[in-house]
PDB file of C-alpha atoms in Angstrom:
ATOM      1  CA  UNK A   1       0.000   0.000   0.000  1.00 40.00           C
ATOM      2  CA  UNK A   2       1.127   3.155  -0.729  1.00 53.00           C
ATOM      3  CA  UNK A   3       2.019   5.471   1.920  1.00 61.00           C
ATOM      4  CA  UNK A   4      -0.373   9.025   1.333  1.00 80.00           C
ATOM      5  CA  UNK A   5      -0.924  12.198   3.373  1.00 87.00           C
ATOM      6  CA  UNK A   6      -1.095  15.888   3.062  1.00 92.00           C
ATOM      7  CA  UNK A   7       1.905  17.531   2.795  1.00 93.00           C
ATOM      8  CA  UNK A   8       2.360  21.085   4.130  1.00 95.00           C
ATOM      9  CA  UNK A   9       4.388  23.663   2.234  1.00 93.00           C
ATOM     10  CA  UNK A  10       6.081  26.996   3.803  1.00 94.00           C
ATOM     11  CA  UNK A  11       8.418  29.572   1.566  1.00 92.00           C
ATOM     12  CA  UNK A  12       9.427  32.634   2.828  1.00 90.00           C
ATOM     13  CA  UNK A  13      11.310  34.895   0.211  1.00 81.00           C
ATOM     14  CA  UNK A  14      14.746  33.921  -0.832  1.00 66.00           C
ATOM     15  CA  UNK A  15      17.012  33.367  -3.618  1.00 56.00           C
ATOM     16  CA  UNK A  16      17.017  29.262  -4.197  1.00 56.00           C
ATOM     17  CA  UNK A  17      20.374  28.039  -4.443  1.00 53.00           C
ATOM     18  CA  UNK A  18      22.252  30.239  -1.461  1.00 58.00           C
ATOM     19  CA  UNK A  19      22.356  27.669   0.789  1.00 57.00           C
ATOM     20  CA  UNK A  20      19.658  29.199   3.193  1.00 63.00           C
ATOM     21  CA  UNK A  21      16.219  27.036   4.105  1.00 70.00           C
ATOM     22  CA  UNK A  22      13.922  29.065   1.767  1.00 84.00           C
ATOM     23  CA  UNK A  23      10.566  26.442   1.911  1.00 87.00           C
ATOM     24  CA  UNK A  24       9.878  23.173   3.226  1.00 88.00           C
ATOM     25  CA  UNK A  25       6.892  20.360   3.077  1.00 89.00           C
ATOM     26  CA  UNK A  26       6.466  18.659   6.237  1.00 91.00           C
ATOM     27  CA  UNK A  27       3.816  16.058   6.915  1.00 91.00           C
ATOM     28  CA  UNK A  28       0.771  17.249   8.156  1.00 93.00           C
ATOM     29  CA  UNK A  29       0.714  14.019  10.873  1.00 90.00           C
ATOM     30  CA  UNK A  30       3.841  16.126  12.107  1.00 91.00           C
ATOM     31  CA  UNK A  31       2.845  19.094  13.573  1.00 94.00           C
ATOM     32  CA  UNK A  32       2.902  19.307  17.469  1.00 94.00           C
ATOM     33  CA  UNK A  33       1.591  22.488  18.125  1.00 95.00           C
ATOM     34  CA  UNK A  34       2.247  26.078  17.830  1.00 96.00           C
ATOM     35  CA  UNK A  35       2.635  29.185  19.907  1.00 96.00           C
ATOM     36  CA  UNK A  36       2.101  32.814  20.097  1.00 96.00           C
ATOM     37  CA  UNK A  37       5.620  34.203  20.677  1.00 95.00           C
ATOM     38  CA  UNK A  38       5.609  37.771  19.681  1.00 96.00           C
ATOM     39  CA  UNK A  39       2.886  40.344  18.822  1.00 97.00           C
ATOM     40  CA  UNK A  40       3.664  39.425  15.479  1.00 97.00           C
ATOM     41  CA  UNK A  41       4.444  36.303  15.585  1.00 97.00           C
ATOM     42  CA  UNK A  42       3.546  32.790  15.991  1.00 97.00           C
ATOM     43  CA  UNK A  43       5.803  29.505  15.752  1.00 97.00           C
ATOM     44  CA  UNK A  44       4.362  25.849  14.317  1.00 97.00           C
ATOM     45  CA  UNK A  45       6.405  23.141  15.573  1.00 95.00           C
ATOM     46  CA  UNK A  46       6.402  20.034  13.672  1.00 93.00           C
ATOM     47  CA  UNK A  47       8.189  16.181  14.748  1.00 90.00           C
ATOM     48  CA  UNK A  48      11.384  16.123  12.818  1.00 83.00           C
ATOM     49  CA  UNK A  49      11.833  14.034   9.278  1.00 69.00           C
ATOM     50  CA  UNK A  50      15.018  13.497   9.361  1.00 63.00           C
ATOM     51  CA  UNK A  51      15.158  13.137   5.495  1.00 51.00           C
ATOM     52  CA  UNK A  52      12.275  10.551   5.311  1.00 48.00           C
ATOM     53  CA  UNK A  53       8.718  10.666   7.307  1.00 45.00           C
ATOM     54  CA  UNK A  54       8.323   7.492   6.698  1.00 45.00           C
ATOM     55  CA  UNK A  55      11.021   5.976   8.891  1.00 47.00           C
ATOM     56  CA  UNK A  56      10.843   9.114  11.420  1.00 50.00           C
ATOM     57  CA  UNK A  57      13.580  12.001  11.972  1.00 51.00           C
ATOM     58  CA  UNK A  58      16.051  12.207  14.734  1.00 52.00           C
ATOM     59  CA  UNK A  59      15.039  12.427  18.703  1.00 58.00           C
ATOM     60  CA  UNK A  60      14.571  15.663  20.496  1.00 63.00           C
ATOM     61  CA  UNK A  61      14.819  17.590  16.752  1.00 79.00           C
ATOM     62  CA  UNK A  62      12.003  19.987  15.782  1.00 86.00           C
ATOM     63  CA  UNK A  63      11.323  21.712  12.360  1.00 89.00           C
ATOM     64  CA  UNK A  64      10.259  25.143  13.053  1.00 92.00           C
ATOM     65  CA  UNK A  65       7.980  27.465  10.903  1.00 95.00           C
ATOM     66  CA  UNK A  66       7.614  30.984  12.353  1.00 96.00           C
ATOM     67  CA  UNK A  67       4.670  33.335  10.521  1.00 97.00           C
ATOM     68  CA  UNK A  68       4.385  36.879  10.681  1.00 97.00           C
ATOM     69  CA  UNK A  69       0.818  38.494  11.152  1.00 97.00           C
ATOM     70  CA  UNK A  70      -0.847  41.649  12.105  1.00 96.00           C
ATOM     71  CA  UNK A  71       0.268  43.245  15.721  1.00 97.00           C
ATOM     72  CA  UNK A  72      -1.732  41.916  18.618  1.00 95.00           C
ATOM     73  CA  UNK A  73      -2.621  45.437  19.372  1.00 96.00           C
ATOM     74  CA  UNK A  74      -4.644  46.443  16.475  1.00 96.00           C
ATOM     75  CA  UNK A  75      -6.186  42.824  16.760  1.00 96.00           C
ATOM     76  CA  UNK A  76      -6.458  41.067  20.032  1.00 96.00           C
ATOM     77  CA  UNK A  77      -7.304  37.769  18.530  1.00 96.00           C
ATOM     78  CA  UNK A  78      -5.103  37.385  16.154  1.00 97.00           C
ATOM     79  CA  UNK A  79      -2.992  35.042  17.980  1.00 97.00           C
ATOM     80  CA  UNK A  80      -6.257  32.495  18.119  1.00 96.00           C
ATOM     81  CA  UNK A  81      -7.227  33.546  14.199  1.00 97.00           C
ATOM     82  CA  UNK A  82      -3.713  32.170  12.843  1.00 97.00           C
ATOM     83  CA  UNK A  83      -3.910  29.205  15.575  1.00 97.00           C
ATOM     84  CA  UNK A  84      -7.784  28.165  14.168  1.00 97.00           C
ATOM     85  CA  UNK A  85      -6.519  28.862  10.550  1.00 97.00           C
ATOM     86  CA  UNK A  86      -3.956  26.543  11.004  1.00 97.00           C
ATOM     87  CA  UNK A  87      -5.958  23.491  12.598  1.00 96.00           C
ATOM     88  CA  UNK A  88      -8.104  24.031   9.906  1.00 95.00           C
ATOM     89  CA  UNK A  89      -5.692  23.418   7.112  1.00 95.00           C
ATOM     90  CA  UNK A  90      -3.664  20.248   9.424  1.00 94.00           C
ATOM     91  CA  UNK A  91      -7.074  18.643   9.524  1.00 92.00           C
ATOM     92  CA  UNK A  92      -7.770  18.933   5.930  1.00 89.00           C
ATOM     93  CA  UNK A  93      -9.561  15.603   5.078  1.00 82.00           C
ATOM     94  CA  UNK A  94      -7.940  14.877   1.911  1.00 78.00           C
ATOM     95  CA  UNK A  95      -4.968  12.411   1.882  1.00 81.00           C
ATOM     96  CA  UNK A  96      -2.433  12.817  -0.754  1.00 88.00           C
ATOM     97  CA  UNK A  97      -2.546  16.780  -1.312  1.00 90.00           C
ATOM     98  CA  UNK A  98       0.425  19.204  -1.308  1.00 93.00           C
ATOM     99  CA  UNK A  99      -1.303  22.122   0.333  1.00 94.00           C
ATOM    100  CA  UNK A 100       0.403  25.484   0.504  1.00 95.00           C
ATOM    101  CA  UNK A 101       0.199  27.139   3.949  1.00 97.00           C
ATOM    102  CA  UNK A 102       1.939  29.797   3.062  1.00 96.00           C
ATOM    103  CA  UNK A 103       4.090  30.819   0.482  1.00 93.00           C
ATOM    104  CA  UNK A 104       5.507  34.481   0.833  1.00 92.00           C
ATOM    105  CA  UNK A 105       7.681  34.371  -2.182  1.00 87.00           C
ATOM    106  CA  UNK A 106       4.353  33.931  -4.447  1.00 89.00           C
ATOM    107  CA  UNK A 107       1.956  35.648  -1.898  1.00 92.00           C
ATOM    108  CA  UNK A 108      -0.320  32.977  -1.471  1.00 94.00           C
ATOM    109  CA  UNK A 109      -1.933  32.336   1.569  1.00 96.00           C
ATOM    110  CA  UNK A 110      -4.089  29.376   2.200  1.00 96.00           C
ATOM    111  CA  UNK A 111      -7.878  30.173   1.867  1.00 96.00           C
ATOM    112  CA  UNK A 112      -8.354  29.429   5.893  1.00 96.00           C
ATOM    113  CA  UNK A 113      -6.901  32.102   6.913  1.00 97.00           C
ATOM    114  CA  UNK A 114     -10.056  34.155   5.676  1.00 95.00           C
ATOM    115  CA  UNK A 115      -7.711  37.409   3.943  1.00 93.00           C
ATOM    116  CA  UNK A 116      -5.455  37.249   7.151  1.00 96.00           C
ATOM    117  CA  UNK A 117      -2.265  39.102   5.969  1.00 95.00           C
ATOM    118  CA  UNK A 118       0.403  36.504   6.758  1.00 97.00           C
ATOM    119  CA  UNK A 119       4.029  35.587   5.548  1.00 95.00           C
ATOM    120  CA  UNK A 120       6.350  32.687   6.429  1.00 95.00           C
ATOM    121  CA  UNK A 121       9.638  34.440   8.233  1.00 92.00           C
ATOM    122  CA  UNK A 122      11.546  31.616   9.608  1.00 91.00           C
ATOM    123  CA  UNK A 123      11.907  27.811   8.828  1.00 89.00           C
ATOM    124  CA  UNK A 124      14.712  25.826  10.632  1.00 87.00           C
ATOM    125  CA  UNK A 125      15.497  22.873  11.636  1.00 80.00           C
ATOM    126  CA  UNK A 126      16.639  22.686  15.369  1.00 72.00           C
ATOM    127  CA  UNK A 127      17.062  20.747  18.598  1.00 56.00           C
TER     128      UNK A 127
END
């Protein structure tokens, strides 16, 4: 049987070919969680692949994503906006899709985040 889910893709802007992590598809059966960690800010954390989901990724890694939003002060719940856009587009029921999240490089935003203004700042891969 062959192995099928949706796969989640992030690009910030970037030249391809510098070396730098410019966009990324990660499972969506990888994603932990997220967290509001600046007025403009909120980080998705997602299991580590290692290379290959299929086998699993190394212990205690993480792949961050980090998106940039409006400030919490000229929208209070923007925070829980981004955080309900997000679960909305993880528990997409369709298996096999690439869905872009967000991809700042072609500003396109995925449809659940209802015209939210938001653009993919950081993607690492860290401990």
């Amino acid at each position: 049987m062959a192995y099928r889910e949706n796969l989640l893709l992030f690009a910030k802007t970037g030249t391809m070919g510098d070396g730098a992590l410019d966009a990324q598809t990660l499972p969506a059966s990888s994603f932990t969680g997220m967290q509001a960690s600046g007025a403009t800010t909120t980080k998705l954390y997602f299991k580590d692949i290692g290379g290959d989901y299929h086998t699993g990724g190394t212990d205690g890694k993480i792949n961050l994503v980090e998106l940039t939003h409006a400030n919490i002060s000229a929208d209070a719940n923007i925070h829980s906006k981004i955080a309900k856009a997000v679960a909305r587009v993880v528990a997409n029921p369709g298996t096999g899709k690439l869905l872009t999240v967000v991809d700042t490089a072609n500003s396109i935003v995925a449809d659940e985040f209802g015209g939210l203004a938001v653009t993919c700042t950081t993607i690492s891969n860290t401990q």
